[in-house]
Amino acid sequence: MLMNRGKNALAIALLGSLPMAANATNGDQVLDVTATQWGMGGAVVAAPQDTGTLLTNPAGIAELGIEEARFDLSPGFLNPPREVNGNESDSNLFFMPSGTAAFKINDQLYFGLGMAAISGFGVDFSDALPMQNNQQFVTTKGFFKLAPSIAYKVNDKLSLGGSVNIGYQSLALSTPGFTFAQNQQFGFGVTLGAIYHLNDKMQLGASWVSKTDVSEHEFNTAAGKFGVDIDMPQTFALGFAFRPLDGMLVELDAKWINFSDTMGSVNISHPAGYTPGDFGMMVPSTLKFGWDDQLVIALGVQKEINPKTTVRFGINYAEAPFGEEDVDNNLGSVAIPELHLSLGLTRKLTDRISGSFSYTHAFENELTSNTGSGNTISIEQNIVYVQLSYAL
């Protein structure tokens, strides 16, 4: 009896690792997608600095002063040391590609296209649970977004924009109870955004990203076909930007992420006639992660040191999306970083080319289950982005 209960607990705990992998900063969401944006701590809704804005607030591409076109290539590297019950993950370095571009059609109309890694990646624990040896679990999850966008500059005060979000999600899971091989699915959503200038020194920004409805992942196994349906949550963001001095920008943003809708619980569909243990597979019907909605506060400061050099500082905070009561169901998620500090730099290389760099550190956070299991998870992060920008 105790052995069966232990196996069931193990299966649930391992499955708790399924959706989230690299746990990229705000829950499983990256702060943003370029070095410039990361340098501001993700506070770029009201005063965007590059074409990466089309992935979060597409109205911003009408605010960049583009003469003909602008291109921003900005790969990132994430180092998120994670532990479950003192055991370290063997996968601790992830590549996060990002590329965006925008084109001026006329004085009012702009078109953009961009793609970036938004969340996911993977964990690889050789042994995770106390008093059980070699209970490995390995996950791989990636979510990439492609966003054709359009923006319209209504007048000198107001810009509006919209994007069609084409999501591409990859998912795989290996546990002692079963293996789901790599599978990919597409999903679709939209983004709407606006920027309004109160005066020459102050402006407001707002954006809404709809839920991305991803098709169900289907996994063929010896016991039949299983399905896992994981969507990406909707978000709503508001920003206020202020220019107190020449060459200085301060922005404060608030963003709401609707995790409770997509990560409160996730259903797994089973093949007809399946019973736990068939072909040695123990697959539950529901994964109760218990994630709550998350409120993210971001503050960014930017200052021109000279005509060629700009420096940035950012701070980003959001309470972990789940608490001590749900640690047991999120042993592989470890999606609990809360406080982030960022530094950034842009240097103009020529009149049309500039290079940027950012470094972000998410301070270590640890949660211990209050259910009596003794399970403890912890994470800290180091994120580096580089960026090459070209305007013509």
Short mmCIF file of C-alpha atoms in Angstrom, two decimals:
data_model
loop_
_atom_site.label_atom_id
_atom_site.label_comp_id
_atom_site.label_asym_id
_atom_site.label_seq_id
_atom_site.Cartn_x
_atom_site.Cartn_y
_atom_site.Cartn_z
CA MET A 1 0.00 0.00 0.00
CA LEU A 2 2.75 2.43 0.90
CA MET A 3 4.63 1.50 -2.26
CA ASN A 4 1.59 2.21 -4.46
CA ARG A 5 1.00 5.54 -2.75
CA GLY A 6 4.65 6.42 -3.28
CA LYS A 7 4.44 5.55 -6.96
CA ASN A 8 1.32 7.66 -7.40
CA ALA A 9 2.95 10.60 -5.63
CA LEU A 10 6.01 10.20 -7.80
CA ALA A 11 3.97 10.17 -11.00
CA ILE A 12 2.13 13.34 -9.99
CA ALA A 13 5.30 15.09 -8.91
CA LEU A 14 7.11 14.20 -12.11
CA LEU A 15 4.21 15.25 -14.25
CA GLY A 16 4.27 18.52 -12.38
CA SER A 17 7.45 19.24 -14.31
CA LEU A 18 5.76 18.91 -17.69
CA PRO A 19 4.66 22.38 -18.77
CA MET A 20 7.38 24.58 -17.38
CA ALA A 21 11.02 24.10 -18.09
CA ALA A 22 13.51 26.93 -18.01
CA ASN A 23 11.04 29.00 -16.02
CA ALA A 24 12.20 32.15 -17.71
CA THR A 25 11.70 34.82 -15.07
CA ASN A 26 8.02 35.97 -14.69
CA GLY A 27 6.56 32.53 -14.12
CA ASP A 28 7.47 30.83 -17.39
CA GLN A 29 7.52 34.09 -19.40
CA VAL A 30 10.59 36.05 -20.46
CA LEU A 31 10.74 39.69 -19.37
CA ASP A 32 11.12 40.73 -23.01
CA VAL A 33 13.00 39.78 -26.17
CA THR A 34 15.92 42.20 -26.84
CA ALA A 35 18.94 43.52 -24.95
CA THR A 36 17.45 47.01 -24.92
CA GLN A 37 14.21 45.78 -23.37
CA TRP A 38 15.95 43.58 -20.80
CA GLY A 39 18.18 46.49 -19.82
CA MET A 40 15.00 48.36 -18.83
CA GLY A 41 13.78 45.42 -16.74
CA GLY A 42 11.00 44.85 -19.26
CA ALA A 43 9.53 48.33 -18.73
CA VAL A 44 8.98 49.28 -22.39
CA VAL A 45 5.20 49.32 -22.94
CA ALA A 46 4.91 53.13 -23.04
CA ALA A 47 8.25 54.13 -24.58
CA PRO A 48 9.64 51.30 -26.72
CA GLN A 49 13.24 51.55 -27.91
CA ASP A 50 13.42 48.99 -30.75
CA THR A 51 11.35 46.81 -33.07
CA GLY A 52 11.09 44.11 -30.40
CA THR A 53 8.04 46.12 -29.31
CA LEU A 54 5.95 44.44 -32.00
CA LEU A 55 5.88 41.27 -29.86
CA THR A 56 4.44 43.09 -26.82
CA ASN A 57 3.01 46.44 -27.94
CA PRO A 58 2.88 46.68 -31.75
CA ALA A 59 1.87 50.36 -31.62
CA GLY A 60 5.48 51.04 -30.70
CA ILE A 61 6.85 50.51 -34.21
CA ALA A 62 5.14 53.79 -35.19
CA GLU A 63 7.08 55.56 -32.40
CA LEU A 64 10.65 54.67 -33.39
CA GLY A 65 11.25 57.42 -35.95
CA ILE A 66 11.91 54.87 -38.71
CA GLU A 67 12.90 56.50 -42.00
CA GLU A 68 12.60 53.37 -44.16
CA ALA A 69 13.29 50.25 -42.11
CA ARG A 70 14.88 49.02 -38.89
CA PHE A 71 16.24 45.57 -38.00
CA ASP A 72 17.05 44.24 -34.51
CA LEU A 73 18.82 40.91 -34.07
CA SER A 74 19.12 40.03 -30.38
CA PRO A 75 20.05 36.50 -29.22
CA GLY A 76 20.04 35.75 -25.51
CA PHE A 77 21.55 33.18 -23.17
CA LEU A 78 19.87 32.00 -19.96
CA ASN A 79 21.68 30.34 -17.07
CA PRO A 80 19.07 29.27 -14.46
CA PRO A 81 20.65 27.08 -11.73
CA ARG A 82 17.79 25.09 -10.20
CA GLU A 83 17.54 22.58 -7.38
CA VAL A 84 14.89 20.13 -6.22
CA ASN A 85 15.61 18.76 -2.74
CA GLY A 86 19.28 19.71 -3.14
CA ASN A 87 19.65 17.98 -6.52
CA GLU A 88 20.85 20.24 -9.33
CA SER A 89 19.51 20.19 -12.87
CA ASP A 90 22.09 19.09 -15.45
CA SER A 91 20.67 21.47 -18.08
CA ASN A 92 21.63 25.00 -17.14
CA LEU A 93 22.28 26.95 -20.32
CA PHE A 94 19.67 27.87 -22.91
CA PHE A 95 19.73 29.83 -26.16
CA MET A 96 16.92 32.33 -26.72
CA PRO A 97 16.84 33.67 -30.29
CA SER A 98 15.11 36.91 -31.23
CA GLY A 99 14.83 38.82 -34.49
CA THR A 100 12.46 41.67 -35.38
CA ALA A 101 12.09 44.21 -38.18
CA ALA A 102 9.78 47.09 -39.06
CA PHE A 103 9.17 49.02 -42.27
CA LYS A 104 7.71 52.45 -42.94
CA ILE A 105 4.96 52.31 -45.57
CA ASN A 106 4.12 56.02 -45.32
CA ASP A 107 4.12 58.75 -42.66
CA GLN A 108 1.31 57.00 -40.77
CA LEU A 109 1.46 53.30 -41.62
CA TYR A 110 4.11 50.79 -40.48
CA PHE A 111 4.51 47.06 -40.92
CA GLY A 112 6.58 44.71 -38.78
CA LEU A 113 7.57 41.07 -38.48
CA GLY A 114 9.36 39.33 -35.64
CA MET A 115 10.01 36.00 -33.97
CA ALA A 116 11.38 35.22 -30.52
CA ALA A 117 11.55 32.58 -27.80
CA ILE A 118 8.85 33.50 -25.27
CA SER A 119 8.98 30.69 -22.70
CA GLY A 120 9.98 27.11 -21.97
CA PHE A 121 13.22 25.17 -22.56
CA GLY A 122 14.04 22.23 -20.18
CA VAL A 123 15.17 20.52 -16.99
CA ASP A 124 17.22 17.37 -16.45
CA PHE A 125 17.19 16.02 -12.89
CA SER A 126 18.86 12.66 -12.30
CA ASP A 127 17.20 12.24 -8.89
CA ALA A 128 14.61 14.56 -7.40
CA LEU A 129 12.72 12.99 -4.50
CA PRO A 130 14.01 12.25 -1.00
CA MET A 131 14.69 8.62 -0.09
CA GLN A 132 14.32 7.43 -3.70
CA ASN A 133 17.36 6.84 -5.89
CA ASN A 134 17.66 7.45 -9.62
CA GLN A 135 14.15 8.87 -10.00
CA GLN A 136 15.08 10.98 -13.01
CA PHE A 137 12.89 13.27 -15.04
CA VAL A 138 13.79 15.16 -18.17
CA THR A 139 11.59 17.75 -19.88
CA THR A 140 11.88 19.82 -23.01
CA LYS A 141 9.44 22.62 -23.77
CA GLY A 142 9.81 25.60 -26.03
CA PHE A 143 7.38 28.27 -27.13
CA PHE A 144 8.24 30.58 -30.00
CA LYS A 145 6.10 33.40 -31.34
CA LEU A 146 5.96 34.78 -34.86
CA ALA A 147 4.12 38.11 -35.07
CA PRO A 148 3.27 39.92 -38.31
CA SER A 149 2.27 43.40 -37.10
CA ILE A 150 0.82 46.67 -38.26
CA ALA A 151 0.84 50.12 -36.61
CA TYR A 152 -0.94 53.34 -37.47
CA LYS A 153 0.15 56.78 -36.26
CA VAL A 154 -3.19 58.53 -35.85
CA ASN A 155 -1.54 61.86 -34.99
CA ASP A 156 1.41 63.21 -33.02
CA LYS A 157 -0.23 62.08 -29.77
CA LEU A 158 -1.68 58.64 -30.55
CA SER A 159 -0.38 55.44 -32.14
CA LEU A 160 -2.31 52.17 -32.46
CA GLY A 161 -1.13 48.71 -33.41
CA GLY A 162 -2.03 45.05 -33.72
CA SER A 163 -0.34 41.70 -34.32
CA VAL A 164 -1.40 38.22 -35.29
CA ASN A 165 0.41 35.82 -32.96
CA ILE A 166 1.48 32.51 -34.47
CA GLY A 167 2.77 30.28 -31.67
CA TYR A 168 4.92 27.18 -32.09
CA GLN A 169 5.18 24.92 -29.05
CA SER A 170 7.47 21.92 -28.67
CA LEU A 171 7.01 19.43 -25.82
CA ALA A 172 8.61 16.20 -24.57
CA LEU A 173 8.71 14.39 -21.23
CA SER A 174 10.57 11.40 -19.83
CA THR A 175 9.85 10.05 -16.32
CA PRO A 176 10.22 6.70 -14.54
CA GLY A 177 6.49 6.14 -15.21
CA PHE A 178 6.34 6.86 -18.94
CA THR A 179 7.90 8.68 -21.86
CA PHE A 180 6.19 11.16 -24.17
CA ALA A 181 8.40 11.73 -27.23
CA GLN A 182 8.96 15.16 -28.78
CA ASN A 183 5.85 16.73 -30.27
CA GLN A 184 5.13 20.11 -31.86
CA GLN A 185 1.90 22.07 -32.22
CA PHE A 186 0.83 25.50 -33.47
CA GLY A 187 -1.43 28.02 -31.77
CA PHE A 188 -2.91 31.41 -32.60
CA GLY A 189 -3.79 34.66 -30.84
CA VAL A 190 -3.65 38.45 -31.25
CA THR A 191 -1.99 41.46 -29.64
CA LEU A 192 -3.45 44.97 -29.51
CA GLY A 193 -1.60 48.05 -28.31
CA ALA A 194 -1.70 51.84 -27.99
CA ILE A 195 0.65 54.68 -27.03
CA TYR A 196 -0.60 58.15 -26.09
CA HIS A 197 1.52 61.27 -25.48
CA LEU A 198 0.21 63.42 -22.64
CA ASN A 199 2.80 66.09 -23.46
CA ASP A 200 6.42 66.33 -24.59
CA LYS A 201 7.68 64.69 -21.40
CA MET A 202 5.04 62.10 -20.48
CA GLN A 203 3.33 59.27 -22.33
CA LEU A 204 1.15 56.24 -21.63
CA GLY A 205 1.15 52.78 -23.14
CA ALA A 206 -1.19 49.80 -23.01
CA SER A 207 -1.19 46.35 -24.58
CA TRP A 208 -3.32 43.22 -24.49
CA VAL A 209 -2.01 39.84 -25.59
CA SER A 210 -4.79 37.29 -26.01
CA LYS A 211 -4.48 33.68 -24.89
CA THR A 212 -2.66 31.64 -27.51
CA ASP A 213 -4.85 28.61 -28.15
CA VAL A 214 -2.34 25.82 -28.84
CA SER A 215 -3.57 22.59 -30.43
CA GLU A 216 -3.47 19.52 -28.19
CA HIS A 217 -0.18 17.64 -28.15
CA GLU A 218 -0.75 14.01 -29.11
CA PHE A 219 1.67 11.32 -27.93
CA ASN A 220 1.53 7.81 -29.41
CA THR A 221 2.59 5.14 -26.90
CA ALA A 222 2.27 1.39 -26.44
CA ALA A 223 -0.82 2.05 -24.32
CA GLY A 224 -2.43 4.25 -27.00
CA LYS A 225 -2.61 7.95 -27.75
CA PHE A 226 -2.44 10.50 -24.92
CA GLY A 227 -3.14 14.21 -25.29
CA VAL A 228 -1.90 17.25 -23.37
CA ASP A 229 -3.44 20.67 -23.97
CA ILE A 230 -1.30 23.59 -22.75
CA ASP A 231 -2.15 27.12 -23.88
CA MET A 232 -0.24 30.36 -23.34
CA PRO A 233 -1.92 32.84 -20.97
CA GLN A 234 -3.32 36.23 -21.89
CA THR A 235 -1.61 39.34 -20.51
CA PHE A 236 -2.55 42.97 -20.02
CA ALA A 237 0.04 45.71 -19.48
CA LEU A 238 -0.01 49.42 -18.66
CA GLY A 239 2.98 51.74 -18.73
CA PHE A 240 3.85 55.34 -17.84
CA ALA A 241 7.01 56.96 -19.27
CA PHE A 242 8.52 60.26 -18.13
CA ARG A 243 11.46 62.28 -19.49
CA PRO A 244 12.59 64.44 -16.54
CA LEU A 245 15.84 65.58 -18.22
CA ASP A 246 17.24 65.77 -21.72
CA GLY A 247 18.47 62.31 -22.69
CA MET A 248 16.82 60.62 -19.71
CA LEU A 249 13.84 58.27 -19.66
CA VAL A 250 12.06 56.69 -16.69
CA GLU A 251 9.28 54.13 -17.20
CA LEU A 252 7.05 52.26 -14.76
CA ASP A 253 4.96 49.31 -16.01
CA ALA A 254 2.44 46.93 -14.50
CA LYS A 255 1.54 43.65 -16.23
CA TRP A 256 -1.12 41.06 -15.35
CA ILE A 257 -0.54 37.46 -16.47
CA ASN A 258 -3.61 35.20 -16.42
CA PHE A 259 -1.85 32.00 -15.31
CA SER A 260 -4.89 30.69 -13.42
CA ASP A 261 -6.66 30.10 -16.74
CA THR A 262 -3.92 27.99 -18.32
CA MET A 263 -1.96 26.65 -15.35
CA GLY A 264 -4.55 26.20 -12.62
CA SER A 265 -4.88 22.65 -13.92
CA VAL A 266 -4.11 20.85 -17.17
CA ASN A 267 -6.07 17.86 -18.45
CA ILE A 268 -4.48 14.78 -20.02
CA SER A 269 -6.75 12.83 -22.38
CA HIS A 270 -6.36 9.05 -22.28
CA PRO A 271 -6.92 6.39 -24.95
CA ALA A 272 -10.19 4.47 -24.74
CA GLY A 273 -10.03 1.64 -22.23
CA TYR A 274 -6.81 2.81 -20.60
CA THR A 275 -6.33 1.98 -16.93
CA PRO A 276 -3.31 3.10 -14.84
CA GLY A 277 -0.53 0.55 -15.19
CA ASP A 278 -1.32 -0.55 -18.75
CA PHE A 279 1.99 -1.34 -20.47
CA GLY A 280 3.70 -0.06 -17.31
CA MET A 281 2.44 3.50 -17.80
CA MET A 282 1.11 5.55 -14.89
CA VAL A 283 -0.52 8.66 -16.37
CA PRO A 284 -2.97 10.78 -14.31
CA SER A 285 -5.94 12.52 -15.90
CA THR A 286 -5.38 15.99 -14.42
CA LEU A 287 -2.31 17.96 -13.45
CA LYS A 288 -3.33 20.35 -10.68
CA PHE A 289 -0.55 22.92 -10.69
CA GLY A 290 -2.49 25.56 -8.76
CA TRP A 291 -0.94 28.59 -10.45
CA ASP A 292 -2.42 31.99 -9.63
CA ASP A 293 -2.55 35.11 -11.77
CA GLN A 294 0.62 37.16 -11.50
CA LEU A 295 1.12 40.93 -11.19
CA VAL A 296 4.48 42.12 -12.53
CA ILE A 297 5.93 45.54 -11.64
CA ALA A 298 8.83 46.82 -13.75
CA LEU A 299 10.85 50.04 -13.46
CA GLY A 300 13.41 51.10 -16.05
CA VAL A 301 15.77 54.10 -16.26
CA GLN A 302 17.69 55.12 -19.37
CA LYS A 303 20.30 57.88 -19.69
CA GLU A 304 22.36 59.13 -22.60
CA ILE A 305 25.96 59.56 -21.41
CA ASN A 306 27.03 61.12 -24.70
CA PRO A 307 25.69 61.13 -28.30
CA LYS A 308 27.04 57.60 -28.85
CA THR A 309 26.47 55.89 -25.49
CA THR A 310 23.29 55.10 -23.53
CA VAL A 311 23.12 53.19 -20.26
CA ARG A 312 20.11 51.48 -18.63
CA PHE A 313 19.03 50.08 -15.29
CA GLY A 314 15.94 48.00 -14.58
CA ILE A 315 14.18 46.31 -11.70
CA ASN A 316 11.41 43.74 -12.11
CA TYR A 317 9.38 42.04 -9.39
CA ALA A 318 6.53 39.53 -9.37
CA GLU A 319 5.47 37.15 -6.62
CA ALA A 320 5.87 33.48 -7.56
CA PRO A 321 2.74 32.15 -9.33
CA PHE A 322 2.26 29.36 -6.77
CA GLY A 323 2.90 29.03 -3.05
CA GLU A 324 4.10 26.46 -0.54
CA GLU A 325 0.87 24.50 -0.80
CA ASP A 326 1.57 23.67 -4.47
CA VAL A 327 5.30 22.91 -4.35
CA ASP A 328 4.70 19.15 -4.57
CA ASN A 329 2.85 19.58 -7.87
CA ASN A 330 5.56 21.79 -9.38
CA LEU A 331 8.80 20.00 -8.61
CA GLY A 332 10.02 20.40 -12.17
CA SER A 333 8.52 23.82 -12.73
CA VAL A 334 10.73 25.77 -10.31
CA ALA A 335 9.05 28.84 -11.84
CA ILE A 336 9.55 30.99 -8.75
CA PRO A 337 12.09 33.76 -9.47
CA GLU A 338 10.75 37.03 -8.09
CA LEU A 339 13.25 39.92 -7.94
CA HIS A 340 15.36 40.81 -11.00
CA LEU A 341 17.94 43.56 -11.50
CA SER A 342 19.16 44.53 -14.99
CA LEU A 343 21.96 46.58 -16.49
CA GLY A 344 22.17 47.60 -20.13
CA LEU A 345 24.32 49.53 -22.58
CA THR A 346 23.90 50.76 -26.16
CA ARG A 347 26.77 52.08 -28.25
CA LYS A 348 26.33 53.70 -31.66
CA LEU A 349 28.88 52.16 -34.02
CA THR A 350 27.96 54.19 -37.09
CA ASP A 351 25.10 56.52 -38.02
CA ARG A 352 22.97 53.47 -38.87
CA ILE A 353 24.39 50.64 -36.76
CA SER A 354 24.36 50.23 -33.00
CA GLY A 355 25.22 47.45 -30.60
CA SER A 356 23.56 46.71 -27.24
CA PHE A 357 24.21 44.47 -24.26
CA SER A 358 22.23 43.58 -21.14
CA TYR A 359 22.79 41.50 -18.04
CA THR A 360 19.98 40.48 -15.70
CA HIS A 361 20.24 38.64 -12.40
CA ALA A 362 17.24 37.01 -10.75
CA PHE A 363 18.02 36.57 -7.07
CA GLU A 364 17.71 33.12 -5.55
CA ASN A 365 14.27 32.18 -4.31
CA GLU A 366 13.34 29.03 -2.42
CA LEU A 367 10.02 27.41 -1.51
CA THR A 368 9.42 24.44 0.80
CA SER A 369 6.20 22.49 0.72
CA ASN A 370 3.89 22.98 3.70
CA THR A 371 2.19 19.61 3.18
CA GLY A 372 4.74 17.72 5.27
CA SER A 373 6.54 16.19 2.28
CA GLY A 374 9.68 18.24 2.91
CA ASN A 375 10.09 18.97 -0.82
CA THR A 376 12.09 22.13 -1.52
CA ILE A 377 12.68 23.93 -4.81
CA SER A 378 15.01 26.83 -5.54
CA ILE A 379 16.20 28.88 -8.50
CA GLU A 380 18.34 31.87 -9.45
CA GLN A 381 19.07 33.19 -12.94
CA ASN A 382 21.69 34.95 -15.04
CA ILE A 383 20.50 36.26 -18.40
CA VAL A 384 22.67 37.89 -21.06
CA TYR A 385 21.37 39.44 -24.27
CA VAL A 386 23.36 40.99 -27.11
CA GLN A 387 21.83 43.05 -29.89
CA LEU A 388 22.78 44.43 -33.29
CA SER A 389 20.48 47.13 -34.69
CA TYR A 390 20.45 48.56 -38.21
CA ALA A 391 18.31 51.47 -39.40
CA LEU A 392 17.99 52.86 -42.91
#
